[in-house]
Short mmCIF file of C-alpha atoms and ligand atoms in Angstrom, two decimals:
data_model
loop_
_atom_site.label_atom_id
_atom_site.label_comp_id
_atom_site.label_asym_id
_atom_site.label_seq_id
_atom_site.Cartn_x
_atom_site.Cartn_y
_atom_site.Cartn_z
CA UNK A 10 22.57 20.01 -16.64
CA UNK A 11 25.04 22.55 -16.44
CA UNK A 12 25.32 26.64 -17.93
CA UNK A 13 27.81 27.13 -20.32
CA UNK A 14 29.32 30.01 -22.09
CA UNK A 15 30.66 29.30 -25.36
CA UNK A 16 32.86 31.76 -27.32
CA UNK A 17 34.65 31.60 -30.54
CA UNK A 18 32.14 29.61 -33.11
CA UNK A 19 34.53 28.69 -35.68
CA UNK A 20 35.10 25.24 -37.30
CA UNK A 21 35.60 23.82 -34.09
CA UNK A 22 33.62 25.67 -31.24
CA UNK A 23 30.33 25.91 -33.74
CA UNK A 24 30.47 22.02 -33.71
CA UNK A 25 31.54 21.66 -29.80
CA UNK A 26 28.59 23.77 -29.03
CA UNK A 27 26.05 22.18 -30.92
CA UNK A 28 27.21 19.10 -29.27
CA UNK A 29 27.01 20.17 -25.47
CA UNK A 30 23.01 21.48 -26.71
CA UNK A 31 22.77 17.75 -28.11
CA UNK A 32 23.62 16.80 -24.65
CA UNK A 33 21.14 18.76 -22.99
CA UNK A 34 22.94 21.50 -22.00
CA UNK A 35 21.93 25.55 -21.80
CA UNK A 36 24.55 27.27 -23.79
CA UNK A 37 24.92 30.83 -24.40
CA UNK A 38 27.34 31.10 -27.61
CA UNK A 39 29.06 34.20 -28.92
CA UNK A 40 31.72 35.09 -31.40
CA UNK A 41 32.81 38.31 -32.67
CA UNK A 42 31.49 37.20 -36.56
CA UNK A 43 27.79 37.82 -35.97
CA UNK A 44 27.21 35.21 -39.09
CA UNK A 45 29.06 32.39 -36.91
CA UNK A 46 26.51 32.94 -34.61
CA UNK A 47 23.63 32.73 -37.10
CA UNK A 48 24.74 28.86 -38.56
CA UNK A 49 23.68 27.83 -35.28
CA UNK A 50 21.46 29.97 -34.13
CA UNK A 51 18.77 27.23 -35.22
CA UNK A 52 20.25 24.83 -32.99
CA UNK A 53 18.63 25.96 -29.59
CA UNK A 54 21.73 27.37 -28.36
CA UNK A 55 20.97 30.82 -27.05
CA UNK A 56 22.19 33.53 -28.87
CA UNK A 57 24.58 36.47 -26.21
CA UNK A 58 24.88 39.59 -27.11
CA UNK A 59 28.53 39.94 -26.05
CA UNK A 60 30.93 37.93 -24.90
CA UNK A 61 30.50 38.79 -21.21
CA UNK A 62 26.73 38.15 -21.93
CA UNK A 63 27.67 34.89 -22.65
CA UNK A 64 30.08 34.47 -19.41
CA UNK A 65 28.29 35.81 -16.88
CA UNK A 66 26.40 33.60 -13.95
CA UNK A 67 27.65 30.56 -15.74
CA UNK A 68 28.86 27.34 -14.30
CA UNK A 69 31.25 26.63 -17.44
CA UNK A 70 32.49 29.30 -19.52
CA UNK A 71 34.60 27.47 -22.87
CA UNK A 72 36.69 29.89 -25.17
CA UNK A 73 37.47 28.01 -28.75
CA UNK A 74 39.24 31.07 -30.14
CA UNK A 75 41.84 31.42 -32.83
CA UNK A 76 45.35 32.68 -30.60
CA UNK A 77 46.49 33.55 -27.18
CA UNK A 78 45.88 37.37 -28.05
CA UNK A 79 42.18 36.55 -28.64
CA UNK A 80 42.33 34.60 -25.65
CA UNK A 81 43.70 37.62 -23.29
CA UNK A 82 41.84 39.80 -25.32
CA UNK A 83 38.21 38.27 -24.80
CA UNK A 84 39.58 37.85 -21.10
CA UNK A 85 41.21 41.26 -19.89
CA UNK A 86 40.19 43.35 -22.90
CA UNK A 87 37.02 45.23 -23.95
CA UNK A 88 34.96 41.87 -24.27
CA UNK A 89 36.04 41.78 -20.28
CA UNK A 90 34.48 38.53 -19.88
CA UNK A 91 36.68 37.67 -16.81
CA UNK A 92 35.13 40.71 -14.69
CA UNK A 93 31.83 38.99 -16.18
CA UNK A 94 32.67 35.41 -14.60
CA UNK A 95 31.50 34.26 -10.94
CA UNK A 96 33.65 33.33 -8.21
CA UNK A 97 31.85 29.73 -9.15
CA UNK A 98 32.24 29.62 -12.97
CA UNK A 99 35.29 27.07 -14.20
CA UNK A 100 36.61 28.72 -17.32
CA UNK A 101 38.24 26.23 -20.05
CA UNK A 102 40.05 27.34 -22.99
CA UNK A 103 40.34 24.89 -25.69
CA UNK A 104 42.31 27.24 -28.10
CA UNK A 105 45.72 26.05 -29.18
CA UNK A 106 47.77 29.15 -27.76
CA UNK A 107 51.51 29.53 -26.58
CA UNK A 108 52.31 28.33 -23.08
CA UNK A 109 53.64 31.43 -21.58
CA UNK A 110 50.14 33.10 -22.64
CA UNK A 111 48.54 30.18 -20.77
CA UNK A 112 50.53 30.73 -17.85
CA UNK A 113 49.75 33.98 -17.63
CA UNK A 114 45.86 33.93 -18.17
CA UNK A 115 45.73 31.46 -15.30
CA UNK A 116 47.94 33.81 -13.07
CA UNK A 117 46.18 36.64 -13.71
CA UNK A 118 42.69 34.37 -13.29
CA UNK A 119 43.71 32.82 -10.11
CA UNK A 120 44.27 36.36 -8.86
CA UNK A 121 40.57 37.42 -9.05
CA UNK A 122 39.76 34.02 -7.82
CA UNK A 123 38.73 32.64 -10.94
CA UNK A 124 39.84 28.47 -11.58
CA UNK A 125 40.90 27.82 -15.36
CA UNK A 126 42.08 24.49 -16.87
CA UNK A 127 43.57 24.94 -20.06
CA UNK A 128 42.03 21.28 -22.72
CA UNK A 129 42.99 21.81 -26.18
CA UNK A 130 42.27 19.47 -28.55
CA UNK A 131 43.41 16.77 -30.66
CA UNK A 132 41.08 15.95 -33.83
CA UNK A 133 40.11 18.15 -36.27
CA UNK A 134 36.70 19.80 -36.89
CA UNK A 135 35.94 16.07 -38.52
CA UNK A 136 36.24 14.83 -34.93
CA UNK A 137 34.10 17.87 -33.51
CA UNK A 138 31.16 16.77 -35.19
CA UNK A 139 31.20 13.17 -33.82
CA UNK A 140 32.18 14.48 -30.66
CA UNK A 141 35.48 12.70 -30.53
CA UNK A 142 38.40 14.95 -29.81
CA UNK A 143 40.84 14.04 -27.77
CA UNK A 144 41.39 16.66 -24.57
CA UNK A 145 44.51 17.50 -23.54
CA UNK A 146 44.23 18.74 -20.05
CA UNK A 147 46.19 20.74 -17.67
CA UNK A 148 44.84 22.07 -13.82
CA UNK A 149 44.49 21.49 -10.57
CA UNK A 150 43.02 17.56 -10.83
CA UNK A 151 39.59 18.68 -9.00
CA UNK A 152 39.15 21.60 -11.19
CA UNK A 153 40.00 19.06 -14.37
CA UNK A 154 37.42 16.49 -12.77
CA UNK A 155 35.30 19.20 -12.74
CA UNK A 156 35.05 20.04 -16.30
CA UNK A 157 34.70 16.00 -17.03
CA UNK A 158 31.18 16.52 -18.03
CA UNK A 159 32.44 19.24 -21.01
CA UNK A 160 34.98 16.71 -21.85
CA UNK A 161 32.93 13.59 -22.16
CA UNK A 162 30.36 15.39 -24.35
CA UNK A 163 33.23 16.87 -27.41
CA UNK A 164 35.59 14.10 -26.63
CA UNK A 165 35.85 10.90 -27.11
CA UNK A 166 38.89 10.65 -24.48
CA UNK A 167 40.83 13.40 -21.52
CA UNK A 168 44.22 13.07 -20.82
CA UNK A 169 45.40 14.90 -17.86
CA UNK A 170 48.35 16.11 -18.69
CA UNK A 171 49.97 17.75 -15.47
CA UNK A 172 49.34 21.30 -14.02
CA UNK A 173 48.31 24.67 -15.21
CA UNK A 174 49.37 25.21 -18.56
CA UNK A 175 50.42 21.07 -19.16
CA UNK A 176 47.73 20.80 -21.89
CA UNK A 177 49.20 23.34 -24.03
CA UNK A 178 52.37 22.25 -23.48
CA UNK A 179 51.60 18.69 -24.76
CA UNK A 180 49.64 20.19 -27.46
CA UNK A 181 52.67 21.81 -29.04
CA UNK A 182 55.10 18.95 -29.10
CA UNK A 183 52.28 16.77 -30.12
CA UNK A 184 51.65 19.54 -32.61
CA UNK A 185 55.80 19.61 -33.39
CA UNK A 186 55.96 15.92 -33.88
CA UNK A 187 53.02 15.39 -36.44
CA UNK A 188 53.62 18.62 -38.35
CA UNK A 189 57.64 17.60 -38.64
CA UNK A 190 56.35 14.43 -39.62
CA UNK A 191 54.03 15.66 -42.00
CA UNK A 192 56.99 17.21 -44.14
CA UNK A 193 58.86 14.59 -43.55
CA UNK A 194 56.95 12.22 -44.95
CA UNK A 195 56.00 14.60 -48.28
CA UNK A 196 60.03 14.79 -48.81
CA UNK A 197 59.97 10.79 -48.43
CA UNK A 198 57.16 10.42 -51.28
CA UNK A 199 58.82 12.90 -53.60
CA UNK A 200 61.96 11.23 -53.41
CA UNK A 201 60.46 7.72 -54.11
CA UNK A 202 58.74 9.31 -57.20
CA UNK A 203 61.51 11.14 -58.67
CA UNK A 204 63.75 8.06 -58.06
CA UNK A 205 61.07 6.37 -60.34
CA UNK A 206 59.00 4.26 -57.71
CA UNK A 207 55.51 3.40 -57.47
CA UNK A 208 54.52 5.45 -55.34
CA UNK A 209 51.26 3.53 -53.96
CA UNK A 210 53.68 0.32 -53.69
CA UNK A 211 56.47 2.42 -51.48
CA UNK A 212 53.34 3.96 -49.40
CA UNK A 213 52.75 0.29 -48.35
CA UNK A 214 56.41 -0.52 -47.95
CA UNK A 215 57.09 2.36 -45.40
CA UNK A 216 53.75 2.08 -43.92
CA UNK A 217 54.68 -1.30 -42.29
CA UNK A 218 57.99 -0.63 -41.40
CA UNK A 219 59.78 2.19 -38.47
CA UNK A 220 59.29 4.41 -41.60
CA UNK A 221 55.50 4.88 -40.73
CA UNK A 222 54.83 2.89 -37.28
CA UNK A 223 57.06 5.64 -35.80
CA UNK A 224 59.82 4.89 -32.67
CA UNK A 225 57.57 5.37 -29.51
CA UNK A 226 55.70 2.29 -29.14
CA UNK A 227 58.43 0.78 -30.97
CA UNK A 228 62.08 1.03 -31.09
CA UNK A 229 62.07 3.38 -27.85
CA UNK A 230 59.78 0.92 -25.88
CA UNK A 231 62.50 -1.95 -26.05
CA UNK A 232 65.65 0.01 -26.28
CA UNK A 233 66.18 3.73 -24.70
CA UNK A 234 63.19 3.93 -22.51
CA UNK A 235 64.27 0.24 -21.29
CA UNK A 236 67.64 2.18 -20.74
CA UNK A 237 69.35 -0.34 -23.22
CA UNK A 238 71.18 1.45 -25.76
CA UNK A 239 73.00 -1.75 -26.75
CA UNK A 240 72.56 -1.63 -30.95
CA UNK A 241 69.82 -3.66 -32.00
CA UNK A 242 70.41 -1.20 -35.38
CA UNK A 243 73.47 0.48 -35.35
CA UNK A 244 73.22 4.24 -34.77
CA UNK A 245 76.54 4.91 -36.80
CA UNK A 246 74.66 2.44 -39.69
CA UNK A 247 71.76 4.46 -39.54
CA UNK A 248 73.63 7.26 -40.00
CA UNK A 249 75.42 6.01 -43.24
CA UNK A 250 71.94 4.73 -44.55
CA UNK A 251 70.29 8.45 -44.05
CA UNK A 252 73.87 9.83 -45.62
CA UNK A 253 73.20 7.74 -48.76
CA UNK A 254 69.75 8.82 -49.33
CA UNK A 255 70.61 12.38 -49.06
CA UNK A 256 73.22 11.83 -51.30
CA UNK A 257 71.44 9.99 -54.10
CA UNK A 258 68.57 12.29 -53.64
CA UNK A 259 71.17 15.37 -54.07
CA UNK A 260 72.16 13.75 -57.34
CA UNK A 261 68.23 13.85 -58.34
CA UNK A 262 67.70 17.16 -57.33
CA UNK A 263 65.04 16.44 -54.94
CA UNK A 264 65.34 18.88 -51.55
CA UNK A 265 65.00 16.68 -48.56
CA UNK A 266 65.28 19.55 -45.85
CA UNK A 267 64.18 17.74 -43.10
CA UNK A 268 66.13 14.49 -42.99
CA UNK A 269 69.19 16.90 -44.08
CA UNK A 270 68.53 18.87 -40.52
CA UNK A 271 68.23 15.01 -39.00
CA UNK A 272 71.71 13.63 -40.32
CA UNK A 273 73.22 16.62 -38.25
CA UNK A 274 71.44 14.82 -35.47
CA UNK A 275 73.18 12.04 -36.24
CA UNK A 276 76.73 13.52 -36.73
CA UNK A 277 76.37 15.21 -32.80
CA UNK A 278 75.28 11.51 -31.50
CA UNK A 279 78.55 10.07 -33.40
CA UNK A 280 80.44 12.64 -32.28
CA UNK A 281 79.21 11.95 -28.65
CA UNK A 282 80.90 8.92 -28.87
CA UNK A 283 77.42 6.92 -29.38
CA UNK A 284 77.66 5.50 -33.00
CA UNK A 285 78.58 1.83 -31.97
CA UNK A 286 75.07 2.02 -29.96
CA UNK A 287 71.65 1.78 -30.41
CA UNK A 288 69.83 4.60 -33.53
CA UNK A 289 67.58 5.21 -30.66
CA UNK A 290 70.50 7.06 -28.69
CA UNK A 291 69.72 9.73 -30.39
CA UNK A 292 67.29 10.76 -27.73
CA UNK A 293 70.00 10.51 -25.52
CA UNK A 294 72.43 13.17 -27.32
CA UNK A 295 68.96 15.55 -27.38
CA UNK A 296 68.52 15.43 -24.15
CA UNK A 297 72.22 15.76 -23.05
CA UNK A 298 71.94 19.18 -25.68
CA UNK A 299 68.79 20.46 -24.24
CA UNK A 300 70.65 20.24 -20.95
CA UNK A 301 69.13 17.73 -19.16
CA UNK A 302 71.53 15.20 -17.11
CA UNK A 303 72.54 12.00 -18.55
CA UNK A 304 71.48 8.64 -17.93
CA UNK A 305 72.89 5.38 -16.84
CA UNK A 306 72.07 2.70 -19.05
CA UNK A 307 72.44 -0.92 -19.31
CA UNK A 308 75.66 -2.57 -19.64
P1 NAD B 595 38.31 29.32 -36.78
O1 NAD B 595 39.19 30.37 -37.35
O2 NAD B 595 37.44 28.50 -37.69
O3 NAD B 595 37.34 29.94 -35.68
C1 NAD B 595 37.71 30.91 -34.73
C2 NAD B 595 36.45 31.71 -34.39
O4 NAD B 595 36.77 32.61 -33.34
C3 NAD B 595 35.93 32.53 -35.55
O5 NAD B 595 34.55 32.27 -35.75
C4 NAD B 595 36.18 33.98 -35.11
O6 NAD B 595 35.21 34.91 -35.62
C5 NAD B 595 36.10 33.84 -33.62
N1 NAD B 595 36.77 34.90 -32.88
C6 NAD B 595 38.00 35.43 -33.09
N2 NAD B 595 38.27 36.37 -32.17
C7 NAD B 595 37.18 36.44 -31.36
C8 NAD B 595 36.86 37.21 -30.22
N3 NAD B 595 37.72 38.12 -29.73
N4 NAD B 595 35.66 37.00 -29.61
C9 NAD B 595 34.77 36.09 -30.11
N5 NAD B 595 35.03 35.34 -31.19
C10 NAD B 595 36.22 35.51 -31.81
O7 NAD B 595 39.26 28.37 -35.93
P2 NAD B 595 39.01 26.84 -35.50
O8 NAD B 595 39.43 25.96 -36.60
O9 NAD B 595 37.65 26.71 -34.91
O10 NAD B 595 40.10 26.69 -34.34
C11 NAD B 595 39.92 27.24 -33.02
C12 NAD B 595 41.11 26.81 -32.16
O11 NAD B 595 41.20 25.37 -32.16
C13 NAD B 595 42.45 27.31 -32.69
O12 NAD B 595 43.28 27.64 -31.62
C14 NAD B 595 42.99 26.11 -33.46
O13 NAD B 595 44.42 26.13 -33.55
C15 NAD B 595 42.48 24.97 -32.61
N6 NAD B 595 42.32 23.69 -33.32
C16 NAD B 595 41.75 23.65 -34.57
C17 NAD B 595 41.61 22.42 -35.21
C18 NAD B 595 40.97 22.32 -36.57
O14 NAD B 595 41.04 21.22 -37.17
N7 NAD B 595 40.30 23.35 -37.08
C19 NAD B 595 42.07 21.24 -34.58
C20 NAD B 595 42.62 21.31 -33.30
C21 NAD B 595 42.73 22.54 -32.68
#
């Protein structure tokens, strides 16, 4: 059984850590609210009295903390809980934090000889109880191996997601897909109530449809990332379909914000020459924006 440092006891890290004591591990918890530390305190986790308390001469040290700053500052600040941290201690953050600040935390890390792989987490603190998050994680693949044993106790499943800082990264555009979505689908329900629908009825109309199955398993699967862009639905249709929504909303007054930013999408893609092909093109006009090269797709 394994040593681990556990900082930042919020709604998540207060039900990680009582699930890595569960498992039989020694944990040392700490967080900066000295309350945090007394809802658990009754769980046989051991109570630090600082954070580098907590960190030091530990195989695993795990920081669940709000933001990057908190992050950096725990790290490289006062708290200085990476001077507290052995040459053999693998430090994970969990936190959802920006990239860059990942980057440099493992830069600055690697320099004192410290190892870091950066596993934030899908699931919210529902999942934390059951010990189900999912772990998005970014390191060297030993070092990643190496904190398995954290994983498999607050996950239910790891995915490795590429180097140093690759779990953050595929936090944030999971993050940007399913908050996007999120208002997305509030505009959609609005606009089906104001236009005088059952609501509960249109729920289970769009739930079975591309609506609310989504394009990734999908419409992507057997079109664009087949590299066929040939129209199974049109992509200038789609675009007159979207066009008359936002016009018969307009007439309703109901704001549909996001799906006005999306028919812009739309006009670039038509404009690009790509209306007579496949809705899922789209992708294809994105990526040709964001300046990545082109592709060659099937005749
Ligand atoms: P929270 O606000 O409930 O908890 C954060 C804890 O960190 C607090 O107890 C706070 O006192 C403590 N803290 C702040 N600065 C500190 C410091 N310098 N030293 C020690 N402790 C400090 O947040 P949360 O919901 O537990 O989320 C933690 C991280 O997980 C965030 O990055 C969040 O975005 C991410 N996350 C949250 C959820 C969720 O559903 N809550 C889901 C996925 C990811």
């Amino acid at each position: 059984m394994a040593t681990i440092g556990f900082i930042g006891l919020g709604r998540m890290g207060s039900a990680m850590s009582r699930k890595l004591v569960e498992a039989g591990h020694e944990v040392w918890v700490f967080d900066i609210n000295p309350a945090a530390v007394q809802t658990i305190a009754d769980l046989g986790v051991h109570a630090a009295t600082s954070a580098a308390d907590a960190a030091s001469n530990r195989d695993f040290v795990v920081t669940m903390l709000p933001n990057g700053p908190d992050v950096e500052e725990t790290l490289f600040g006062e708290a200085a809980v990476a001077d507290a941290m052995s040459k053999n201690t693998l430090y994970i953050d969990m936190s959802t934090i920006a990239p860059d600040a990942t980057d440099k935390i493992a830069k600055r890390l690697a320099d004192m000889g410290i190892r870091m792989v950066d596993g934030p987490v899908g699931g919210t603190s529902e999942f934390a109880e059951r010990g189900e998050l999912l772990i998005l994680a970014g390191g060297d693949p030993k070092d990643v191996e190496a904190a398995q044993p954290i994983f498999d106790v607050v996950g239910r499943e790891t995915i490795y997601c590429g180097a140093s800082g690759g779990g953050t990264r595929t936090k944030l555009v999971n993050n940007y897909m399913s908050t996007a979505l999120n208002a997305l689908t509030a505009e959609a329900l609005a606009f089906a109530e104001v236009a005088g629908l059952d609501v509960q009825r249109t729920v289970k109309v769009l739930a079975g449809t591309t609506a609310g199955k989504g394009f990734l398993t999908g419409a992507y699967e057997r079109k664009i990332f087949s590299q066929d862009i040939s129209p199974e639905f049109g992509l200038a249709l789609a675009s007159k379909d979207l066009n008359l929504a936002l016009t018969y909303a307009a007439s309703l007054n109901v704001p549909l914000g996001v799906g006005a930013a999306a028919s812009q999408v739309y006009a670039m893609s038509r404009a690009d020459g790509l209306g007579p092909n496949d809705w899922s093109a789209v992708l294809e006009t994105l990526r040709i924006k964001s300046g990545l090269p082109g592709q060659t797709f099937k005749a």
